[in-house]
Amino acid sequence: MKIISNPLELKASLSSQKSVGFVPTMGALHEGHLALIKKAKEENDIVVVSIFVNPTQFLAGEDLDKYPRKDDADKKICSLAGVDILFFPSVEDIYGDDEVQVYAPNVRGYVLEGATRPGHFSGVLRVVMKLLNIVTPTKAYFGKKDAQQLHLIMLMVKQYFMNVEIVPVDTVRDSDGLAQSSRNVYLSKKEREEALKIPAALYAASKLVSKGVLNVDAIQNKMLEILSPLEVGYVAILDRDFNVVKSVEIGNTVILVEALAGKTRLLDNLWL
Ligand code: AMP
């Protein structure tokens, strides 16, 4: 496995005819990341993984400084997973002074996650645009767990006529049902137990739907009841274009939850 930090060196090393699968991450790799890498390996000749804790997507006062960093372990994990190139840039490798800006859309980028974290998605899109331009992959792999992020990246790729296929990958969960996340290490034992209300609420929603209950208010109320011990950021039931709907339509609905366990903001969702 090659480890490259310089964007131009990476570009030069990829100038071949082979298909390239790209998995952008912020490191502290877990099985969720590995699922993306596995799919990328299955579908491409070469797999590039990036590890970059992107400062522009953290708001002032967020956990940029204490975001978990496990560089040595991550390098081993990537090597064992058969990654061909690990892109490991510094902040200076990626950002310059007085840059051309990329902004999240005014509505879709400022609801749900974007409401509590205004500007977060501008930082995400800015770095994803750069990373995709550096790697120029055939396909790039993103987790459905970060559903709004995935939606906005797909929108950017479409609206900016970018030449890459975005591949959504299912959420990987721990055996107790909690969606894997690098931030789960922040949870105490008690907070982790409380956090299980999140998959429980999504499971209850799927059971209601399977019984024929499609009304959004009824599903939301049931979910809020289950989530009540937690501080809930939102429970949203949307179509796959992220429009508000009154009724669940199988094959075109996503249910999104954000809740705090202690101080840790957790995201989860269910695609119906
Ligand atoms: P992160 O390192 O948290 O920025 O995540 C990098 C990529 O991994 C993003 O596309 C995430 O959506 C994806 N990801 C994170 N957690 C999971 C998970 N539990 N299952 C599947 N994909 C995930």
PDB file of C-alpha atoms and ligand atoms in Angstrom:
ATOM      1  CA  MET A   1       0.000   0.000   0.000  1.00  0.00           C
ATOM      2  CA  LYS A   2       1.337   3.413  -0.981  1.00  0.00           C
ATOM      3  CA  ILE A   3       0.827   6.304   1.443  1.00  0.00           C
ATOM      4  CA  ILE A   4       0.734   9.687  -0.282  1.00  0.00           C
ATOM      5  CA  SER A   5       0.147  13.101   1.257  1.00  0.00           C
ATOM      6  CA  ASN A   6       0.739  15.401  -1.704  1.00  0.00           C
ATOM      7  CA  PRO A   7      -2.330  15.905  -3.956  1.00  0.00           C
ATOM      8  CA  LEU A   8      -0.307  16.365  -7.147  1.00  0.00           C
ATOM      9  CA  GLU A   9       1.757  13.252  -6.433  1.00  0.00           C
ATOM     10  CA  LEU A  10      -1.481  11.310  -5.951  1.00  0.00           C
ATOM     11  CA  LYS A  11      -2.895  12.668  -9.225  1.00  0.00           C
ATOM     12  CA  ALA A  12       0.285  11.635 -11.063  1.00  0.00           C
ATOM     13  CA  SER A  13       0.268   8.136  -9.586  1.00  0.00           C
ATOM     14  CA  LEU A  14      -3.304   7.542 -10.795  1.00  0.00           C
ATOM     15  CA  SER A  15      -2.902   8.493 -14.434  1.00  0.00           C
ATOM     16  CA  SER A  16      -3.719   5.026 -15.787  1.00  0.00           C
ATOM     17  CA  GLN A  17      -6.628   3.403 -17.588  1.00  0.00           C
ATOM     18  CA  LYS A  18      -7.748   1.431 -14.533  1.00  0.00           C
ATOM     19  CA  SER A  19     -11.037   1.986 -12.690  1.00  0.00           C
ATOM     20  CA  VAL A  20     -10.585   3.726  -9.359  1.00  0.00           C
ATOM     21  CA  GLY A  21     -12.848   3.328  -6.334  1.00  0.00           C
ATOM     22  CA  PHE A  22     -12.527   6.075  -3.731  1.00  0.00           C
ATOM     23  CA  VAL A  23     -13.521   6.050  -0.057  1.00  0.00           C
ATOM     24  CA  PRO A  24     -13.149   9.409   1.722  1.00  0.00           C
ATOM     25  CA  THR A  25     -13.008   9.202   5.537  1.00  0.00           C
ATOM     26  CA  MET A  26     -11.956  11.155   8.606  1.00  0.00           C
ATOM     27  CA  GLY A  27     -10.137   8.121  10.037  1.00  0.00           C
ATOM     28  CA  ALA A  28     -10.657   6.265  13.334  1.00  0.00           C
ATOM     29  CA  LEU A  29     -11.744   3.506  10.995  1.00  0.00           C
ATOM     30  CA  HIS A  30     -14.417   0.982  11.972  1.00  0.00           C
ATOM     31  CA  GLU A  31     -16.488  -1.687  10.257  1.00  0.00           C
ATOM     32  CA  GLY A  32     -18.686   0.944   8.610  1.00  0.00           C
ATOM     33  CA  HIS A  33     -15.660   2.310   6.761  1.00  0.00           C
ATOM     34  CA  LEU A  34     -14.552  -1.240   5.971  1.00  0.00           C
ATOM     35  CA  ALA A  35     -17.885  -1.970   4.284  1.00  0.00           C
ATOM     36  CA  LEU A  36     -17.249   0.972   1.941  1.00  0.00           C
ATOM     37  CA  ILE A  37     -13.702  -0.232   1.240  1.00  0.00           C
ATOM     38  CA  LYS A  38     -14.920  -3.800   0.590  1.00  0.00           C
ATOM     39  CA  LYS A  39     -17.505  -2.617  -1.932  1.00  0.00           C
ATOM     40  CA  ALA A  40     -14.937  -0.363  -3.605  1.00  0.00           C
ATOM     41  CA  LYS A  41     -12.561  -3.328  -3.920  1.00  0.00           C
ATOM     42  CA  GLU A  42     -15.249  -5.522  -5.437  1.00  0.00           C
ATOM     43  CA  GLU A  43     -16.136  -2.956  -8.072  1.00  0.00           C
ATOM     44  CA  ASN A  44     -12.797  -1.388  -9.082  1.00  0.00           C
ATOM     45  CA  ASP A  45      -9.210  -2.175 -10.140  1.00  0.00           C
ATOM     46  CA  ILE A  46      -7.653   0.269  -7.660  1.00  0.00           C
ATOM     47  CA  VAL A  47      -8.933   1.484  -4.276  1.00  0.00           C
ATOM     48  CA  VAL A  48      -7.945   4.830  -2.803  1.00  0.00           C
ATOM     49  CA  VAL A  49      -8.898   5.710   0.779  1.00  0.00           C
ATOM     50  CA  SER A  50      -8.396   9.195   2.158  1.00  0.00           C
ATOM     51  CA  ILE A  51      -8.013  10.055   5.815  1.00  0.00           C
ATOM     52  CA  PHE A  52      -8.451  13.745   6.449  1.00  0.00           C
ATOM     53  CA  VAL A  53     -10.093  15.358   9.464  1.00  0.00           C
ATOM     54  CA  ASN A  54     -11.510  18.277   7.549  1.00  0.00           C
ATOM     55  CA  PRO A  55     -11.398  21.459   9.652  1.00  0.00           C
ATOM     56  CA  THR A  56     -13.862  23.409   7.496  1.00  0.00           C
ATOM     57  CA  GLN A  57     -16.779  21.124   8.366  1.00  0.00           C
ATOM     58  CA  PHE A  58     -16.389  21.663  12.120  1.00  0.00           C
ATOM     59  CA  LEU A  59     -18.065  24.704  13.646  1.00  0.00           C
ATOM     60  CA  ALA A  60     -16.383  26.792  16.339  1.00  0.00           C
ATOM     61  CA  GLY A  61     -16.651  24.928  19.652  1.00  0.00           C
ATOM     62  CA  GLU A  62     -17.136  21.521  18.023  1.00  0.00           C
ATOM     63  CA  ASP A  63     -14.851  18.519  18.561  1.00  0.00           C
ATOM     64  CA  LEU A  64     -12.180  19.197  15.888  1.00  0.00           C
ATOM     65  CA  ASP A  65      -9.334  19.122  18.436  1.00  0.00           C
ATOM     66  CA  LYS A  66     -10.515  15.993  20.206  1.00  0.00           C
ATOM     67  CA  TYR A  67     -11.850  14.133  17.163  1.00  0.00           C
ATOM     68  CA  PRO A  68     -10.462  10.571  17.559  1.00  0.00           C
ATOM     69  CA  ARG A  69      -7.206  10.088  15.618  1.00  0.00           C
ATOM     70  CA  LYS A  70      -5.791   6.597  15.216  1.00  0.00           C
ATOM     71  CA  ASP A  71      -3.317   7.079  12.402  1.00  0.00           C
ATOM     72  CA  ASP A  72      -1.137   4.010  12.978  1.00  0.00           C
ATOM     73  CA  ALA A  73      -4.062   1.643  13.484  1.00  0.00           C
ATOM     74  CA  ASP A  74      -5.841   3.144  10.446  1.00  0.00           C
ATOM     75  CA  LYS A  75      -2.785   2.560   8.236  1.00  0.00           C
ATOM     76  CA  LYS A  76      -2.683  -1.097   9.332  1.00  0.00           C
ATOM     77  CA  ILE A  77      -6.424  -1.524   8.783  1.00  0.00           C
ATOM     78  CA  CYS A  78      -6.188  -0.069   5.259  1.00  0.00           C
ATOM     79  CA  SER A  79      -3.205  -2.225   4.399  1.00  0.00           C
ATOM     80  CA  LEU A  80      -4.951  -5.395   5.669  1.00  0.00           C
ATOM     81  CA  ALA A  81      -8.127  -4.436   3.796  1.00  0.00           C
ATOM     82  CA  GLY A  82      -6.169  -4.380   0.519  1.00  0.00           C
ATOM     83  CA  VAL A  83      -6.271  -0.626  -0.059  1.00  0.00           C
ATOM     84  CA  ASP A  84      -3.877   0.340  -2.868  1.00  0.00           C
ATOM     85  CA  ILE A  85      -3.302   3.983  -1.992  1.00  0.00           C
ATOM     86  CA  LEU A  86      -3.890   5.771   1.299  1.00  0.00           C
ATOM     87  CA  PHE A  87      -4.177   9.527   0.790  1.00  0.00           C
ATOM     88  CA  PHE A  88      -3.164  11.157   4.038  1.00  0.00           C
ATOM     89  CA  PRO A  89      -2.842  14.908   3.439  1.00  0.00           C
ATOM     90  CA  SER A  90      -2.183  17.676   5.957  1.00  0.00           C
ATOM     91  CA  VAL A  91      -4.485  20.712   6.196  1.00  0.00           C
ATOM     92  CA  GLU A  92      -1.863  22.704   4.232  1.00  0.00           C
ATOM     93  CA  ASP A  93      -1.881  20.085   1.463  1.00  0.00           C
ATOM     94  CA  ILE A  94      -5.622  20.672   0.975  1.00  0.00           C
ATOM     95  CA  TYR A  95      -6.323  24.334   1.778  1.00  0.00           C
ATOM     96  CA  GLY A  96      -4.751  27.597   0.657  1.00  0.00           C
ATOM     97  CA  ASP A  97      -5.441  31.264   1.417  1.00  0.00           C
ATOM     98  CA  ASP A  98      -8.417  33.195   0.071  1.00  0.00           C
ATOM     99  CA  GLU A  99      -9.967  30.263  -1.727  1.00  0.00           C
ATOM    100  CA  VAL A 100     -12.744  30.028  -4.271  1.00  0.00           C
ATOM    101  CA  GLN A 101     -15.738  28.944  -2.216  1.00  0.00           C
ATOM    102  CA  VAL A 102     -18.267  26.138  -2.508  1.00  0.00           C
ATOM    103  CA  TYR A 103     -21.489  26.608  -0.539  1.00  0.00           C
ATOM    104  CA  ALA A 104     -24.165  24.161   0.565  1.00  0.00           C
ATOM    105  CA  PRO A 105     -27.595  24.910  -0.910  1.00  0.00           C
ATOM    106  CA  ASN A 106     -29.530  27.531   1.079  1.00  0.00           C
ATOM    107  CA  VAL A 107     -32.450  25.269   1.979  1.00  0.00           C
ATOM    108  CA  ARG A 108     -31.289  21.644   1.856  1.00  0.00           C
ATOM    109  CA  GLY A 109     -27.952  22.500   3.475  1.00  0.00           C
ATOM    110  CA  TYR A 110     -29.551  24.337   6.409  1.00  0.00           C
ATOM    111  CA  VAL A 111     -32.228  21.921   7.625  1.00  0.00           C
ATOM    112  CA  LEU A 112     -31.795  18.848   9.874  1.00  0.00           C
ATOM    113  CA  GLU A 113     -28.013  18.600  10.537  1.00  0.00           C
ATOM    114  CA  GLY A 114     -27.530  21.926   8.815  1.00  0.00           C
ATOM    115  CA  ALA A 115     -29.940  23.670  11.197  1.00  0.00           C
ATOM    116  CA  THR A 116     -27.890  22.894  14.311  1.00  0.00           C
ATOM    117  CA  ARG A 117     -24.596  22.996  12.402  1.00  0.00           C
ATOM    118  CA  PRO A 118     -24.969  25.933   9.973  1.00  0.00           C
ATOM    119  CA  GLY A 119     -22.080  25.905   7.509  1.00  0.00           C
ATOM    120  CA  HIS A 120     -21.165  22.284   8.232  1.00  0.00           C
ATOM    121  CA  PHE A 121     -22.265  21.070   4.811  1.00  0.00           C
ATOM    122  CA  SER A 122     -20.430  23.878   3.013  1.00  0.00           C
ATOM    123  CA  GLY A 123     -17.257  22.491   4.595  1.00  0.00           C
ATOM    124  CA  VAL A 124     -18.213  18.935   3.648  1.00  0.00           C
ATOM    125  CA  LEU A 125     -18.966  19.817   0.016  1.00  0.00           C
ATOM    126  CA  ARG A 126     -15.845  21.944  -0.231  1.00  0.00           C
ATOM    127  CA  VAL A 127     -13.563  19.103   0.831  1.00  0.00           C
ATOM    128  CA  VAL A 128     -15.439  16.414  -1.122  1.00  0.00           C
ATOM    129  CA  MET A 129     -15.199  18.546  -4.286  1.00  0.00           C
ATOM    130  CA  LYS A 130     -11.445  18.872  -3.728  1.00  0.00           C
ATOM    131  CA  LEU A 131     -10.953  15.177  -2.937  1.00  0.00           C
ATOM    132  CA  LEU A 132     -12.958  14.073  -5.981  1.00  0.00           C
ATOM    133  CA  ASN A 133     -10.935  16.428  -8.178  1.00  0.00           C
ATOM    134  CA  ILE A 134      -7.664  15.090  -6.785  1.00  0.00           C
ATOM    135  CA  VAL A 135      -8.542  11.384  -7.078  1.00  0.00           C
ATOM    136  CA  THR A 136     -10.897  11.617 -10.115  1.00  0.00           C
ATOM    137  CA  PRO A 137     -12.371   8.219  -9.201  1.00  0.00           C
ATOM    138  CA  THR A 138     -14.685   6.119 -11.350  1.00  0.00           C
ATOM    139  CA  LYS A 139     -16.886   5.553  -8.297  1.00  0.00           C
ATOM    140  CA  ALA A 140     -16.883   7.125  -4.835  1.00  0.00           C
ATOM    141  CA  TYR A 141     -18.444   5.391  -1.843  1.00  0.00           C
ATOM    142  CA  PHE A 142     -20.446   7.122   0.905  1.00  0.00           C
ATOM    143  CA  GLY A 143     -22.438   5.737   3.849  1.00  0.00           C
ATOM    144  CA  LYS A 144     -26.220   5.946   3.975  1.00  0.00           C
ATOM    145  CA  LYS A 145     -25.755   6.578   7.698  1.00  0.00           C
ATOM    146  CA  ASP A 146     -24.956  10.201   6.847  1.00  0.00           C
ATOM    147  CA  ALA A 147     -28.045  10.447   4.679  1.00  0.00           C
ATOM    148  CA  GLN A 148     -28.180  14.233   4.319  1.00  0.00           C
ATOM    149  CA  GLN A 149     -24.473  14.376   3.491  1.00  0.00           C
ATOM    150  CA  LEU A 150     -24.973  11.665   0.869  1.00  0.00           C
ATOM    151  CA  HIS A 151     -27.955  13.525  -0.585  1.00  0.00           C
ATOM    152  CA  LEU A 152     -26.041  16.814  -0.850  1.00  0.00           C
ATOM    153  CA  ILE A 153     -22.984  15.155  -2.404  1.00  0.00           C
ATOM    154  CA  MET A 154     -25.178  13.489  -5.018  1.00  0.00           C
ATOM    155  CA  LEU A 155     -26.816  16.855  -5.681  1.00  0.00           C
ATOM    156  CA  MET A 156     -23.408  18.564  -6.068  1.00  0.00           C
ATOM    157  CA  VAL A 157     -22.145  15.881  -8.450  1.00  0.00           C
ATOM    158  CA  LYS A 158     -25.304  16.218 -10.553  1.00  0.00           C
ATOM    159  CA  GLN A 159     -25.557  20.013 -10.496  1.00  0.00           C
ATOM    160  CA  TYR A 160     -21.849  20.554 -11.167  1.00  0.00           C
ATOM    161  CA  PHE A 161     -21.811  17.892 -13.918  1.00  0.00           C
ATOM    162  CA  MET A 162     -19.023  16.013 -12.145  1.00  0.00           C
ATOM    163  CA  ASN A 163     -17.779  12.854 -13.768  1.00  0.00           C
ATOM    164  CA  VAL A 164     -18.080  10.315 -10.939  1.00  0.00           C
ATOM    165  CA  GLU A 165     -20.651   7.765  -9.796  1.00  0.00           C
ATOM    166  CA  ILE A 166     -21.629   8.118  -6.140  1.00  0.00           C
ATOM    167  CA  VAL A 167     -22.345   4.727  -4.573  1.00  0.00           C
ATOM    168  CA  PRO A 168     -24.443   4.665  -1.361  1.00  0.00           C
ATOM    169  CA  VAL A 169     -23.521   1.918   1.137  1.00  0.00           C
ATOM    170  CA  ASP A 170     -25.795   0.460   3.843  1.00  0.00           C
ATOM    171  CA  THR A 171     -25.204   1.343   7.484  1.00  0.00           C
ATOM    172  CA  VAL A 172     -23.122  -1.097   9.520  1.00  0.00           C
ATOM    173  CA  ARG A 173     -24.325  -1.619  13.093  1.00  0.00           C
ATOM    174  CA  ASP A 174     -22.856  -3.133  16.241  1.00  0.00           C
ATOM    175  CA  SER A 175     -24.490  -6.354  17.466  1.00  0.00           C
ATOM    176  CA  ASP A 176     -26.693  -4.306  19.838  1.00  0.00           C
ATOM    177  CA  GLY A 177     -28.077  -2.322  16.883  1.00  0.00           C
ATOM    178  CA  LEU A 178     -26.192   0.970  17.379  1.00  0.00           C
ATOM    179  CA  ALA A 179     -24.908   2.382  14.092  1.00  0.00           C
ATOM    180  CA  GLN A 180     -21.113   2.352  14.075  1.00  0.00           C
ATOM    181  CA  SER A 181     -19.531   5.789  14.278  1.00  0.00           C
ATOM    182  CA  SER A 182     -16.074   7.115  15.097  1.00  0.00           C
ATOM    183  CA  ARG A 183     -17.783   9.300  17.727  1.00  0.00           C
ATOM    184  CA  ASN A 184     -19.204   6.263  19.620  1.00  0.00           C
ATOM    185  CA  VAL A 185     -15.928   6.199  21.605  1.00  0.00           C
ATOM    186  CA  TYR A 186     -17.165   9.326  23.400  1.00  0.00           C
ATOM    187  CA  LEU A 187     -20.104   7.388  24.931  1.00  0.00           C
ATOM    188  CA  SER A 188     -20.017   6.173  28.539  1.00  0.00           C
ATOM    189  CA  LYS A 189     -21.569   2.765  29.236  1.00  0.00           C
ATOM    190  CA  LYS A 190     -24.778   4.425  30.436  1.00  0.00           C
ATOM    191  CA  GLU A 191     -24.951   6.798  27.461  1.00  0.00           C
ATOM    192  CA  ARG A 192     -24.436   3.906  25.096  1.00  0.00           C
ATOM    193  CA  GLU A 193     -27.355   2.046  26.665  1.00  0.00           C
ATOM    194  CA  GLU A 194     -29.508   5.163  26.302  1.00  0.00           C
ATOM    195  CA  ALA A 195     -28.356   5.540  22.702  1.00  0.00           C
ATOM    196  CA  LEU A 196     -29.958   2.187  21.855  1.00  0.00           C
ATOM    197  CA  LYS A 197     -33.300   4.024  21.941  1.00  0.00           C
ATOM    198  CA  ILE A 198     -32.339   5.350  18.496  1.00  0.00           C
ATOM    199  CA  PRO A 199     -32.259   2.001  16.623  1.00  0.00           C
ATOM    200  CA  ALA A 200     -35.215   0.919  18.788  1.00  0.00           C
ATOM    201  CA  ALA A 201     -37.269   3.891  17.552  1.00  0.00           C
ATOM    202  CA  LEU A 202     -36.342   3.152  13.927  1.00  0.00           C
ATOM    203  CA  TYR A 203     -37.239  -0.502  14.422  1.00  0.00           C
ATOM    204  CA  ALA A 204     -40.611   0.510  15.874  1.00  0.00           C
ATOM    205  CA  ALA A 205     -41.192   2.727  12.829  1.00  0.00           C
ATOM    206  CA  SER A 206     -40.441  -0.157  10.470  1.00  0.00           C
ATOM    207  CA  LYS A 207     -42.849  -2.401  12.419  1.00  0.00           C
ATOM    208  CA  LEU A 208     -45.617   0.208  12.191  1.00  0.00           C
ATOM    209  CA  VAL A 209     -45.058   0.536   8.449  1.00  0.00           C
ATOM    210  CA  SER A 210     -45.106  -3.243   8.020  1.00  0.00           C
ATOM    211  CA  LYS A 211     -48.507  -3.237   9.782  1.00  0.00           C
ATOM    212  CA  GLY A 212     -49.761  -0.698   7.258  1.00  0.00           C
ATOM    213  CA  VAL A 213     -49.398   2.483   9.346  1.00  0.00           C
ATOM    214  CA  LEU A 214     -48.083   5.007   6.805  1.00  0.00           C
ATOM    215  CA  ASN A 215     -49.145   8.280   8.452  1.00  0.00           C
ATOM    216  CA  VAL A 216     -46.056  10.343   9.235  1.00  0.00           C
ATOM    217  CA  ASP A 217     -47.478  11.945  12.418  1.00  0.00           C
ATOM    218  CA  ALA A 218     -48.394   8.557  13.897  1.00  0.00           C
ATOM    219  CA  ILE A 219     -44.927   7.159  13.165  1.00  0.00           C
ATOM    220  CA  GLN A 220     -43.168  10.286  14.456  1.00  0.00           C
ATOM    221  CA  ASN A 221     -45.191  10.240  17.703  1.00  0.00           C
ATOM    222  CA  LYS A 222     -44.325   6.602  18.370  1.00  0.00           C
ATOM    223  CA  MET A 223     -40.653   7.281  17.698  1.00  0.00           C
ATOM    224  CA  LEU A 224     -40.586  10.354  19.953  1.00  0.00           C
ATOM    225  CA  GLU A 225     -42.197   8.332  22.737  1.00  0.00           C
ATOM    226  CA  ILE A 226     -39.389   5.735  22.516  1.00  0.00           C
ATOM    227  CA  LEU A 227     -36.706   8.413  22.206  1.00  0.00           C
ATOM    228  CA  SER A 228     -38.067  10.492  25.106  1.00  0.00           C
ATOM    229  CA  PRO A 229     -35.203   9.767  27.554  1.00  0.00           C
ATOM    230  CA  LEU A 230     -32.812  11.373  25.040  1.00  0.00           C
ATOM    231  CA  GLU A 231     -32.538  14.980  23.899  1.00  0.00           C
ATOM    232  CA  VAL A 232     -33.913  14.680  20.386  1.00  0.00           C
ATOM    233  CA  GLY A 233     -32.614  17.005  17.668  1.00  0.00           C
ATOM    234  CA  TYR A 234     -35.085  15.833  15.051  1.00  0.00           C
ATOM    235  CA  VAL A 235     -37.147  12.945  13.782  1.00  0.00           C
ATOM    236  CA  ALA A 236     -37.873  13.617  10.122  1.00  0.00           C
ATOM    237  CA  ILE A 237     -39.748  11.519   7.608  1.00  0.00           C
ATOM    238  CA  LEU A 238     -38.920  12.602   4.066  1.00  0.00           C
ATOM    239  CA  ASP A 239     -38.992  11.323   0.533  1.00  0.00           C
ATOM    240  CA  ARG A 240     -35.679  10.314  -1.044  1.00  0.00           C
ATOM    241  CA  ASP A 241     -35.319  13.836  -2.474  1.00  0.00           C
ATOM    242  CA  PHE A 242     -35.536  15.143   1.087  1.00  0.00           C
ATOM    243  CA  ASN A 243     -38.972  16.721   0.704  1.00  0.00           C
ATOM    244  CA  VAL A 244     -41.386  16.630   3.646  1.00  0.00           C
ATOM    245  CA  VAL A 245     -44.196  14.099   3.133  1.00  0.00           C
ATOM    246  CA  LYS A 246     -47.432  13.299   4.966  1.00  0.00           C
ATOM    247  CA  SER A 247     -47.401   9.606   4.274  1.00  0.00           C
ATOM    248  CA  VAL A 248     -44.724   6.925   3.914  1.00  0.00           C
ATOM    249  CA  GLU A 249     -44.268   5.611   0.396  1.00  0.00           C
ATOM    250  CA  ILE A 250     -42.379   2.315   0.380  1.00  0.00           C
ATOM    251  CA  GLY A 251     -39.295   2.618  -1.840  1.00  0.00           C
ATOM    252  CA  ASN A 252     -39.218   6.419  -1.577  1.00  0.00           C
ATOM    253  CA  THR A 253     -38.921   7.293   2.131  1.00  0.00           C
ATOM    254  CA  VAL A 254     -36.150   7.963   4.571  1.00  0.00           C
ATOM    255  CA  ILE A 255     -36.636   8.386   8.322  1.00  0.00           C
ATOM    256  CA  LEU A 256     -33.870  10.401   9.953  1.00  0.00           C
ATOM    257  CA  VAL A 257     -33.068  10.763  13.627  1.00  0.00           C
ATOM    258  CA  GLU A 258     -30.636  12.980  15.453  1.00  0.00           C
ATOM    259  CA  ALA A 259     -30.389  12.639  19.218  1.00  0.00           C
ATOM    260  CA  LEU A 260     -27.883  13.442  21.933  1.00  0.00           C
ATOM    261  CA  ALA A 261     -26.547  10.740  24.240  1.00  0.00           C
ATOM    262  CA  GLY A 262     -24.803  12.814  26.886  1.00  0.00           C
ATOM    263  CA  LYS A 263     -23.044  15.431  24.774  1.00  0.00           C
ATOM    264  CA  THR A 264     -22.560  13.160  21.776  1.00  0.00           C
ATOM    265  CA  ARG A 265     -24.728  13.888  18.775  1.00  0.00           C
ATOM    266  CA  LEU A 266     -25.785  10.633  17.127  1.00  0.00           C
ATOM    267  CA  LEU A 267     -27.321  10.171  13.684  1.00  0.00           C
ATOM    268  CA  ASP A 268     -29.228   7.232  12.352  1.00  0.00           C
ATOM    269  CA  ASN A 269     -31.815   6.580   9.691  1.00  0.00           C
ATOM    270  CA  LEU A 270     -33.945   4.020   7.978  1.00  0.00           C
ATOM    271  CA  TRP A 271     -34.533   3.771   4.243  1.00  0.00           C
ATOM    272  CA  LEU A 272     -37.953   2.404   3.452  1.00  0.00           C
TER     273      LEU A 272
HETATM  274  P1  AMP B   1     -16.440   9.584   8.515  1.00  0.00           P
HETATM  275  O1  AMP B   1     -15.056   9.054   8.699  1.00  0.00           O
HETATM  276  O2  AMP B   1     -17.283   9.502   9.755  1.00  0.00           O
HETATM  277  O3  AMP B   1     -16.455  10.942   7.850  1.00  0.00           O
HETATM  278  O4  AMP B   1     -17.149   8.605   7.493  1.00  0.00           O
HETATM  279  C1  AMP B   1     -16.579   8.305   6.238  1.00  0.00           C
HETATM  280  C2  AMP B   1     -17.594   7.570   5.410  1.00  0.00           C
HETATM  281  O5  AMP B   1     -17.998   6.379   6.087  1.00  0.00           O
HETATM  282  C3  AMP B   1     -18.884   8.392   5.170  1.00  0.00           C
HETATM  283  O6  AMP B   1     -19.330   8.181   3.851  1.00  0.00           O
HETATM  284  C4  AMP B   1     -19.833   7.800   6.177  1.00  0.00           C
HETATM  285  O7  AMP B   1     -21.198   7.930   5.808  1.00  0.00           O
HETATM  286  C5  AMP B   1     -19.406   6.340   6.163  1.00  0.00           C
HETATM  287  N1  AMP B   1     -19.842   5.672   7.399  1.00  0.00           N
HETATM  288  C6  AMP B   1     -19.654   6.097   8.671  1.00  0.00           C
HETATM  289  N2  AMP B   1     -20.228   5.238   9.544  1.00  0.00           N
HETATM  290  C7  AMP B   1     -20.789   4.250   8.809  1.00  0.00           C
HETATM  291  C8  AMP B   1     -21.527   3.064   9.122  1.00  0.00           C
HETATM  292  N3  AMP B   1     -21.810   2.730  10.381  1.00  0.00           N
HETATM  293  N4  AMP B   1     -21.949   2.287   8.099  1.00  0.00           N
HETATM  294  C9  AMP B   1     -21.660   2.621   6.815  1.00  0.00           C
HETATM  295  N5  AMP B   1     -20.962   3.713   6.441  1.00  0.00           N
HETATM  296  C10 AMP B   1     -20.536   4.525   7.434  1.00  0.00           C
END
